[in-house]
């Protein structure tokens, strides 16, 4: 699996590169700013990009804007944002453009190497991985179909937003697979989601939860 890294900190970039290369990935390129990243995207066929948020020259939101542009140039390109910061406006735009194959993890909240590697694999496969802190900061509190959900259904939806499947949700909440399936079905029904495949409905439910 080929990866592009967008990270301006040379020590962290080197560490990520070594970790990924030693874990079955192939790092095709390491970029330190948005321009280098755009050139790397044009030159290399990759399965995922791992990007930081704050990059030169302004150290605000260059990484996220570069990721959004990369997905415009290459629709569906999986992107895992790996940063110390939640940049709400462009993070919301990244998710609103299609949350399949998108992740957002906070560097100081990832405590295990295997957790990070699993997130890379999940996003590359088209999944969604969102740190709970990212979810809470992006969530829009307003009158909406979300108000129809019971507290338990909101718990289930919050865990769906973190990228957990039914089995993991059941384990987290200590409830049966059947109970999880029922809650997920109620979430779909109460959010008035169109009848389509369950994976697409999960994406729509997460977007509704985030207010996008």
Coordinates of N, CA and C in Angstrom, one line a residue:
X1 N 0.8 -1.2 0.0 CA 0.0 0.0 0.0 C 0.9 1.3 0.0
X2 N 0.7 2.1 -1.0 CA 1.5 3.3 -1.2 C 0.9 4.5 -0.5
X3 N 1.8 5.3 0.2 CA 1.4 6.4 1.0 C 2.2 7.6 0.7
X4 N 1.5 8.8 0.7 CA 2.2 10.1 0.7 C 2.0 10.7 2.1
X5 N 3.1 11.3 2.6 CA 3.0 12.0 3.9 C 3.2 13.5 3.7
X6 N 2.3 14.3 4.3 CA 2.5 15.7 4.3 C 2.7 16.2 5.7
X7 N 4.0 16.5 6.0 CA 4.3 16.8 7.4 C 5.6 17.7 7.4
X8 N 5.5 18.9 8.0 CA 6.7 19.8 7.9 C 7.7 19.6 9.0
X9 N 7.4 18.9 10.1 CA 8.3 18.5 11.1 C 9.2 17.4 10.7
X10 N 10.5 17.6 10.4 CA 11.4 16.6 9.8 C 11.5 15.4 10.7
X11 N 11.5 15.5 12.0 CA 11.6 14.4 12.9 C 10.4 13.5 12.8
X12 N 9.2 14.2 12.9 CA 8.0 13.4 12.8 C 7.8 12.8 11.5
X13 N 8.2 13.5 10.4 CA 8.0 13.0 9.1 C 8.9 11.7 8.9
X14 N 10.2 11.8 9.4 CA 11.1 10.7 9.4 C 10.5 9.5 10.1
X15 N 10.0 9.8 11.3 CA 9.4 8.7 12.2 C 8.2 8.1 11.5
X16 N 7.3 8.8 11.0 CA 6.2 8.3 10.3 C 6.6 7.4 9.1
X17 N 7.6 7.9 8.3 CA 8.1 7.2 7.2 C 8.6 5.8 7.6
X18 N 9.5 5.8 8.6 CA 10.1 4.6 9.1 C 9.0 3.6 9.6
X19 N 8.0 4.1 10.4 CA 7.0 3.3 10.9 C 6.2 2.7 9.8
X20 N 5.8 3.5 8.8 CA 4.9 2.9 7.7 C 5.7 2.0 6.8
X21 N 7.0 2.3 6.5 CA 7.8 1.4 5.7 C 8.1 0.1 6.4
X22 N 8.2 0.1 7.7 CA 8.4 -1.1 8.4 C 7.2 -1.9 8.8
X23 N 6.0 -1.4 8.4 CA 4.7 -2.0 8.7 C 4.0 -2.5 7.5
X24 N 4.7 -2.6 6.4 CA 4.0 -3.2 5.2 C 3.6 -2.1 4.2
X25 N 3.8 -0.8 4.5 CA 3.4 0.2 3.6 C 4.7 0.6 2.7
X26 N 4.4 1.4 1.7 CA 5.5 2.0 0.9 C 5.3 3.5 0.9
X27 N 6.2 4.2 1.4 CA 6.1 5.7 1.4 C 6.6 6.2 0.1
X28 N 5.7 6.7 -0.7 CA 6.0 7.1 -2.1 C 6.7 8.5 -2.1
X29 N 6.3 9.3 -1.1 CA 6.8 10.7 -1.1 C 6.5 11.3 0.3
X30 N 7.4 12.2 0.7 CA 7.2 13.0 1.9 C 7.2 14.5 1.5
X31 N 6.2 15.2 1.7 CA 6.1 16.6 1.3 C 6.1 17.4 2.6
X32 N 6.6 18.6 2.5 CA 6.7 19.5 3.7 C 5.8 20.7 3.6
X33 N 5.2 20.9 2.4 CA 4.3 22.0 2.2 C 3.2 21.7 1.2
X34 N 2.2 22.5 1.0 CA 1.1 22.2 0.1 C 1.6 22.1 -1.4
X35 N 2.5 22.9 -1.8 CA 3.0 22.8 -3.2 C 3.7 21.5 -3.5
X36 N 4.6 21.1 -2.5 CA 5.2 19.8 -2.7 C 4.2 18.6 -2.7
X37 N 3.2 18.8 -1.9 CA 2.2 17.7 -1.8 C 1.4 17.6 -3.1
X38 N 1.0 18.8 -3.7 CA 0.3 18.7 -4.9 C 1.1 18.1 -6.0
X39 N 2.4 18.4 -6.1 CA 3.3 17.7 -7.1 C 3.4 16.2 -6.8
X40 N 3.5 15.8 -5.6 CA 3.6 14.4 -5.2 C 2.3 13.7 -5.6
X41 N 1.1 14.3 -5.4 CA -0.1 13.7 -5.8 C -0.2 13.5 -7.3
X42 N 0.3 14.5 -8.0 CA 0.3 14.4 -9.5 C 1.2 13.3 -10.0
X43 N 2.3 13.1 -9.3 CA 3.4 12.2 -9.8 C 3.2 10.7 -9.3
X44 N 2.5 10.5 -8.2 CA 2.5 9.1 -7.6 C 1.1 8.6 -7.5
X45 N 0.9 7.3 -7.9 CA -0.3 6.6 -7.6 C -0.3 6.1 -6.2
X46 N -1.1 6.6 -5.3 CA -1.1 6.1 -3.9 C -2.4 5.7 -3.4
X47 N -2.5 4.9 -2.3 CA -3.7 4.5 -1.8 C -4.2 5.4 -0.6
X48 N -3.4 6.2 -0.1 CA -3.8 7.1 1.0 C -2.7 8.2 1.2
X49 N -3.2 9.3 1.7 CA -2.3 10.4 2.1 C -2.5 10.7 3.6
X50 N -1.4 10.8 4.3 CA -1.4 11.2 5.8 C -1.0 12.6 5.9
X51 N -1.8 13.5 6.3 CA -1.5 15.0 6.3 C -1.6 15.6 7.6
X52 N -0.7 16.6 7.9 CA -0.8 17.5 9.0 C -1.7 18.7 8.6
X53 N -2.1 19.5 9.6 CA -3.0 20.6 9.3 C -2.2 21.9 9.1
X54 N -1.4 22.2 10.1 CA -0.7 23.5 10.1 C 0.7 23.4 9.5
X55 N 0.8 24.1 8.3 CA 2.1 24.0 7.5 C 2.5 25.4 7.1
X56 N 3.7 25.5 6.6 CA 4.2 26.8 6.1 C 3.3 27.2 4.9
X57 N 3.1 28.5 4.7 CA 3.8 29.6 5.3 C 3.1 30.2 6.5
X58 N 1.7 30.0 6.7 CA 1.0 30.7 7.7 C 0.7 29.8 9.0
X59 N 0.9 28.5 8.8 CA 0.7 27.5 9.9 C -0.7 27.6 10.5
X60 N -1.7 27.6 9.6 CA -3.1 27.7 10.0 C -3.8 26.4 9.5
X61 N -4.2 26.4 8.2 CA -5.0 25.3 7.7 C -4.5 24.8 6.4
X62 N -3.2 25.0 6.0 CA -2.7 24.7 4.7 C -2.9 23.2 4.4
X63 N -2.7 22.3 5.4 CA -2.8 20.9 5.2 C -4.1 20.4 4.8
X64 N -5.2 20.9 5.5 CA -6.5 20.5 5.2 C -6.9 21.1 3.8
X65 N -6.6 22.3 3.5 CA -6.9 22.8 2.2 C -6.2 22.0 1.1
X66 N -5.0 21.6 1.4 CA -4.3 20.8 0.4 C -4.9 19.4 0.2
X67 N -5.5 18.8 1.3 CA -6.2 17.6 1.3 C -7.4 17.7 0.5
X68 N -8.2 18.8 0.7 CA -9.4 19.0 -0.1 C -9.1 19.1 -1.6
X69 N -8.1 19.8 -1.9 CA -7.7 20.0 -3.3 C -7.3 18.7 -3.9
X70 N -6.6 17.9 -3.1 CA -6.1 16.6 -3.6 C -7.3 15.7 -3.9
X71 N -8.3 15.7 -3.1 CA -9.5 14.9 -3.3 C -10.4 15.5 -4.5
X72 N -10.2 16.7 -4.8 CA -10.8 17.3 -6.0 C -10.1 16.8 -7.2
X73 N -8.8 16.8 -7.2 CA -8.0 16.3 -8.3 C -8.2 14.8 -8.5
X74 N -8.1 14.1 -7.4 CA -8.3 12.6 -7.4 C -9.5 12.2 -6.5
X75 N -10.7 12.3 -7.1 CA -11.9 12.0 -6.3 C -11.7 10.6 -5.6
X76 N -12.1 10.7 -4.3 CA -12.1 9.4 -3.5 C -10.7 9.1 -2.9
X77 N -9.7 9.9 -3.1 CA -8.4 9.7 -2.5 C -8.6 9.6 -1.0
X78 N -8.2 8.5 -0.3 CA -8.3 8.4 1.1 C -7.3 9.4 1.8
X79 N -7.8 10.1 2.8 CA -7.0 11.0 3.5 C -7.1 10.8 5.0
X80 N -6.0 10.7 5.7 CA -6.0 10.6 7.2 C -5.3 11.9 7.7
X81 N -6.1 12.8 8.3 CA -5.5 14.0 8.9 C -4.9 13.6 10.3
X82 N -3.7 13.9 10.5 CA -3.0 13.6 11.7 C -2.3 14.8 12.3
X83 N -3.0 15.4 13.3 CA -2.6 16.8 13.7 C -2.8 16.9 15.2
X84 N -2.2 18.0 15.7 CA -2.5 18.4 17.1 C -3.7 19.3 17.2
X85 N -4.2 19.7 16.1 CA -5.3 20.7 16.1 C -6.5 20.3 15.3
X86 N -7.7 20.8 15.8 CA -8.9 20.6 15.0 C -9.2 22.0 14.3
X87 N -9.1 22.0 13.0 CA -9.5 23.2 12.2 C -10.9 23.0 11.7
X88 N -11.9 23.6 12.3 CA -13.2 23.2 12.2 C -13.8 23.5 10.8
X89 N -13.5 24.6 10.2 CA -14.1 25.0 8.9 C -13.8 24.0 7.8
X90 N -12.4 23.8 7.6 CA -12.0 22.9 6.5 C -12.2 21.5 6.9
X91 N -12.1 21.1 8.1 CA -12.4 19.7 8.5 C -13.8 19.4 8.1
X92 N -14.8 20.3 8.4 CA -16.2 20.1 8.1 C -16.3 20.0 6.5
X93 N -15.6 20.8 5.8 CA -15.7 20.8 4.3 C -15.1 19.4 3.8
X94 N -14.0 19.0 4.4 CA -13.4 17.7 4.0 C -14.4 16.6 4.2
X95 N -15.1 16.5 5.3 CA -16.1 15.5 5.6 C -17.4 15.7 4.7
X96 N -17.8 16.9 4.5 CA -19.0 17.1 3.8 C -18.8 16.7 2.3
X97 N -17.6 16.8 1.8 CA -17.3 16.4 0.4 C -17.4 14.9 0.2
X98 N -17.6 14.2 1.3 CA -17.7 12.7 1.2 C -16.8 12.1 2.3
X99 N -17.4 11.5 3.3 CA -16.6 11.0 4.4 C -16.1 9.6 4.3
X100 N -16.3 9.0 3.1 CA -15.7 7.7 2.9 C -14.2 7.9 2.6
X101 N -13.4 7.1 3.3 CA -12.0 7.2 3.2 C -11.4 8.5 3.8
X102 N -12.0 8.9 4.9 CA -11.5 10.1 5.6 C -11.3 9.8 7.1
X103 N -10.2 10.3 7.6 CA -9.9 10.1 9.0 C -9.4 11.4 9.6
X104 N -9.5 11.6 10.9 CA -9.0 12.8 11.6 C -8.6 12.3 13.0
X105 N -7.3 12.2 13.2 CA -6.8 11.8 14.5 C -5.9 12.9 15.1
X106 N -6.0 13.1 16.4 CA -5.2 14.1 17.1 C -3.9 13.4 17.7
X107 N -2.7 14.0 17.4 CA -1.5 13.3 17.7 C -1.3 13.0 19.1
X108 N -1.7 13.9 20.0 CA -1.5 13.7 21.4 C -2.5 12.7 22.0
X109 N -3.5 12.2 21.3 CA -4.5 11.3 21.8 C -4.3 9.9 21.2
X110 N -3.3 9.7 20.3 CA -3.0 8.4 19.8 C -1.9 7.8 20.6
X111 N -2.2 6.8 21.5 CA -1.3 6.3 22.4 C -0.6 5.0 22.0
X112 N -1.1 4.4 20.9 CA -0.5 3.1 20.5 C -0.2 3.1 19.0
X113 N 0.9 2.5 18.7 CA 1.3 2.4 17.2 C 0.3 1.6 16.5
X114 N -0.2 0.5 17.0 CA -1.1 -0.4 16.3 C -2.4 0.4 16.0
X115 N -2.8 1.3 16.9 CA -4.0 2.0 16.8 C -3.9 3.0 15.5
X116 N -2.7 3.6 15.4 CA -2.5 4.5 14.3 C -2.5 3.7 13.0
X117 N -1.7 2.6 13.0 CA -1.6 1.7 11.7 C -3.0 1.2 11.3
X118 N -3.8 0.8 12.3 CA -5.2 0.3 12.0 C -6.0 1.4 11.4
X119 N -5.8 2.7 11.9 CA -6.6 3.8 11.3 C -6.1 4.0 9.9
X120 N -4.8 4.0 9.6 CA -4.4 4.1 8.2 C -5.0 3.1 7.3
X121 N -5.0 1.8 7.7 CA -5.6 0.8 6.9 C -7.1 0.9 6.7
X122 N -7.8 1.3 7.8 CA -9.2 1.5 7.7 C -9.6 2.6 6.7
X123 N -8.9 3.7 6.8 CA -9.2 4.9 5.9 C -8.8 4.5 4.5
X124 N -7.7 3.8 4.3 CA -7.3 3.4 2.9 C -8.3 2.5 2.3
X125 N -9.0 1.7 3.1 CA -10.0 0.8 2.6 C -11.4 1.5 2.4
X126 N -11.4 2.8 2.7 CA -12.7 3.5 2.5 C -13.5 3.8 3.7
X127 N -12.9 3.4 4.9 CA -13.6 3.6 6.1 C -13.4 5.0 6.7
X128 N -14.0 5.3 7.8 CA -14.0 6.6 8.5 C -13.4 6.4 9.9
X129 N -12.5 7.2 10.3 CA -11.9 7.2 11.6 C -11.9 8.6 12.1
X130 N -12.6 8.9 13.2 CA -12.7 10.2 13.8 C -12.4 10.2 15.3
X131 N -11.5 11.0 15.7 CA -11.2 11.1 17.2 C -12.5 11.7 17.8
X132 N -12.9 11.1 19.0 CA -14.1 11.7 19.7 C -14.0 13.2 19.9
X133 N -12.8 13.7 20.2 CA -12.6 15.1 20.4 C -12.9 15.9 19.1
X134 N -12.5 15.3 18.0 CA -12.8 16.0 16.7 C -14.3 16.0 16.5
X135 N -15.0 14.9 16.8 CA -16.4 14.8 16.6 C -17.1 15.9 17.5
X136 N -16.7 16.0 18.8 CA -17.4 16.9 19.7 C -17.2 18.3 19.2
X137 N -16.0 18.7 18.7 CA -15.8 20.1 18.2 C -16.5 20.4 16.9
X138 N -16.8 19.4 16.1 CA -17.5 19.6 14.8 C -19.0 19.6 14.9
X139 N -19.4 18.9 16.0 CA -20.9 18.7 16.2 C -21.6 20.1 16.3
X140 N -22.7 20.2 15.5 CA -23.5 21.4 15.6 C -24.7 21.2 16.4
X141 N -24.9 21.9 17.4 CA -26.0 21.8 18.3 C -27.2 22.7 17.8
X142 N -28.2 22.1 17.3 CA -29.3 22.9 16.8 C -30.5 21.9 16.6
X143 N -31.7 22.5 16.5 CA -32.9 21.7 16.3 C -32.8 20.9 15.0
X144 N -32.9 19.6 15.1 CA -32.7 18.7 13.9 C -33.3 17.4 14.2
X145 N -33.3 16.5 13.2 CA -33.8 15.1 13.4 C -33.1 14.4 14.5
X146 N -31.9 14.9 14.8 CA -31.1 14.2 15.9 C -31.9 14.3 17.3
X147 N -32.7 15.3 17.4 CA -33.5 15.4 18.6 C -34.5 14.3 18.8
X148 N -34.8 13.6 17.8 CA -35.7 12.4 17.9 C -35.1 11.2 18.5
X149 N -33.7 11.2 18.5 CA -33.0 10.0 19.0 C -33.0 9.9 20.5
X150 N -33.1 8.7 21.0 CA -33.0 8.4 22.4 C -31.5 8.6 22.9
X151 N -31.3 8.7 24.2 CA -29.9 8.8 24.6 C -29.0 7.6 24.1
X152 N -29.6 6.4 24.2 CA -28.8 5.3 23.7 C -28.5 5.3 22.2
X153 N -29.5 5.7 21.5 CA -29.3 5.8 20.0 C -28.3 6.9 19.7
X154 N -28.2 8.0 20.4 CA -27.2 9.0 20.2 C -25.8 8.4 20.6
X155 N -25.8 7.6 21.6 CA -24.5 6.9 22.0 C -24.0 6.1 20.8
X156 N -24.9 5.3 20.2 CA -24.6 4.4 19.1 C -24.1 5.3 17.9
X157 N -24.8 6.3 17.6 CA -24.5 7.2 16.5 C -23.1 7.9 16.7
X158 N -22.8 8.3 18.0 CA -21.5 8.9 18.3 C -20.4 7.9 18.0
X159 N -20.6 6.6 18.4 CA -19.6 5.6 18.1 C -19.5 5.3 16.6
X160 N -20.6 5.3 15.9 CA -20.5 5.2 14.4 C -19.7 6.3 13.9
X161 N -19.8 7.5 14.4 CA -19.0 8.7 13.9 C -17.5 8.5 14.1
X162 N -17.2 7.7 15.1 CA -15.8 7.4 15.4 C -15.3 6.3 14.5
X163 N -16.2 5.7 13.7 CA -15.7 4.7 12.7 C -15.9 3.2 13.2
X164 N -16.6 3.0 14.3 CA -16.8 1.7 14.9 C -17.9 1.0 14.2
X165 N -17.7 -0.3 13.9 CA -18.7 -1.2 13.4 C -19.6 -1.7 14.5
X166 N -20.6 -2.5 14.1 CA -21.6 -2.9 15.1 C -21.1 -3.7 16.2
X167 N -20.1 -4.6 15.8 CA -19.6 -5.5 16.9 C -18.8 -4.7 17.9
X168 N -18.0 -3.7 17.4 CA -17.2 -2.9 18.3 C -18.1 -2.0 19.2
X169 N -19.2 -1.5 18.6 CA -20.2 -0.7 19.3 C -20.8 -1.5 20.5
X170 N -21.2 -2.8 20.1 CA -21.8 -3.6 21.1 C -20.8 -3.9 22.3
X171 N -19.5 -4.1 21.9 CA -18.5 -4.3 23.0 C -18.3 -3.1 23.8
X172 N -18.3 -1.9 23.2 CA -18.1 -0.7 23.9 C -19.2 -0.4 24.9
X173 N -20.5 -0.6 24.4 CA -21.7 -0.3 25.3 C -22.2 -1.5 26.1
X174 N -21.5 -2.6 25.9 CA -21.9 -3.9 26.6 C -23.3 -4.2 26.3
X175 N -23.7 -4.3 25.0 CA -25.0 -4.7 24.6 C -24.8 -5.7 23.5
X176 N -25.9 -6.5 23.2 CA -25.8 -7.6 22.2 C -25.8 -7.0 20.8
X177 N -25.3 -7.9 19.8 CA -25.3 -7.5 18.4 C -26.7 -7.1 18.0
X178 N -27.7 -7.9 18.5 CA -29.1 -7.6 18.1 C -29.6 -6.3 18.5
X179 N -29.2 -5.9 19.7 CA -29.5 -4.6 20.3 C -28.9 -3.5 19.5
X180 N -27.6 -3.7 19.1 CA -26.9 -2.7 18.3 C -27.6 -2.5 16.9
X181 N -28.0 -3.7 16.3 CA -28.6 -3.6 15.0 C -30.0 -2.9 15.1
X182 N -30.7 -3.1 16.2 CA -32.0 -2.4 16.4 C -31.8 -0.9 16.5
X183 N -30.8 -0.5 17.3 CA -30.5 0.9 17.5 C -30.1 1.6 16.2
X184 N -29.2 0.9 15.5 CA -28.8 1.5 14.2 C -29.9 1.7 13.3
X185 N -30.8 0.6 13.2 CA -32.0 0.8 12.4 C -32.9 1.9 12.8
X186 N -33.1 2.1 14.1 CA -33.9 3.2 14.6 C -33.2 4.6 14.2
X187 N -31.9 4.6 14.3 CA -31.2 5.9 13.9 C -31.5 6.2 12.4
X188 N -31.4 5.2 11.5 CA -31.6 5.4 10.1 C -33.1 5.9 9.9
X189 N -34.0 5.2 10.6 CA -35.4 5.6 10.4 C -35.7 7.0 10.9
X190 N -35.2 7.3 12.1 CA -35.5 8.6 12.7 C -34.8 9.8 12.0
X191 N -33.7 9.5 11.3 CA -33.0 10.5 10.5 C -33.5 10.6 9.1
X192 N -34.6 9.8 8.8 CA -35.2 9.9 7.5 C -34.2 9.6 6.3
X193 N -33.3 8.6 6.6 CA -32.3 8.3 5.6 C -32.9 7.4 4.5
X194 N -32.6 7.7 3.2 CA -33.2 6.9 2.1 C -32.8 5.5 2.2
X195 N -33.6 4.6 1.7 CA -33.3 3.1 1.7 C -32.2 2.8 0.7
X196 N -31.0 2.6 1.1 CA -29.9 2.2 0.3 C -29.0 1.3 1.1
X197 N -27.8 1.0 0.6 CA -27.0 0.0 1.3 C -26.6 0.6 2.7
X198 N -26.4 -0.3 3.7 CA -26.1 0.2 5.0 C -24.9 1.0 5.2
X199 N -23.8 0.7 4.4 CA -22.6 1.5 4.5 C -22.9 2.9 4.1
X200 N -23.6 3.2 3.0 CA -23.9 4.5 2.6 C -24.8 5.2 3.7
X201 N -25.7 4.5 4.2 CA -26.6 5.1 5.2 C -25.8 5.5 6.5
X202 N -24.8 4.7 6.8 CA -24.0 5.0 8.0 C -23.2 6.3 7.7
X203 N -22.7 6.5 6.5 CA -22.0 7.7 6.2 C -23.0 8.9 6.3
X204 N -24.2 8.8 5.8 CA -25.2 9.9 5.9 C -25.6 10.1 7.3
X205 N -25.7 9.1 8.1 CA -26.0 9.3 9.5 C -24.9 10.1 10.3
X206 N -23.6 9.7 10.0 CA -22.5 10.4 10.6 C -22.5 11.9 10.2
X207 N -22.8 12.2 8.9 CA -22.8 13.5 8.4 C -23.9 14.3 9.1
X208 N -25.1 13.7 9.3 CA -26.2 14.3 10.0 C -25.8 14.6 11.5
X209 N -25.0 13.7 12.1 CA -24.6 13.9 13.5 C -23.6 15.0 13.6
X210 N -22.8 15.2 12.6 CA -21.8 16.3 12.6 C -22.4 17.6 12.1
X211 N -23.7 17.6 11.7 CA -24.3 18.8 11.3 C -23.9 19.2 9.9
X212 N -23.5 18.3 9.0 CA -23.0 18.7 7.7 C -24.0 18.4 6.6

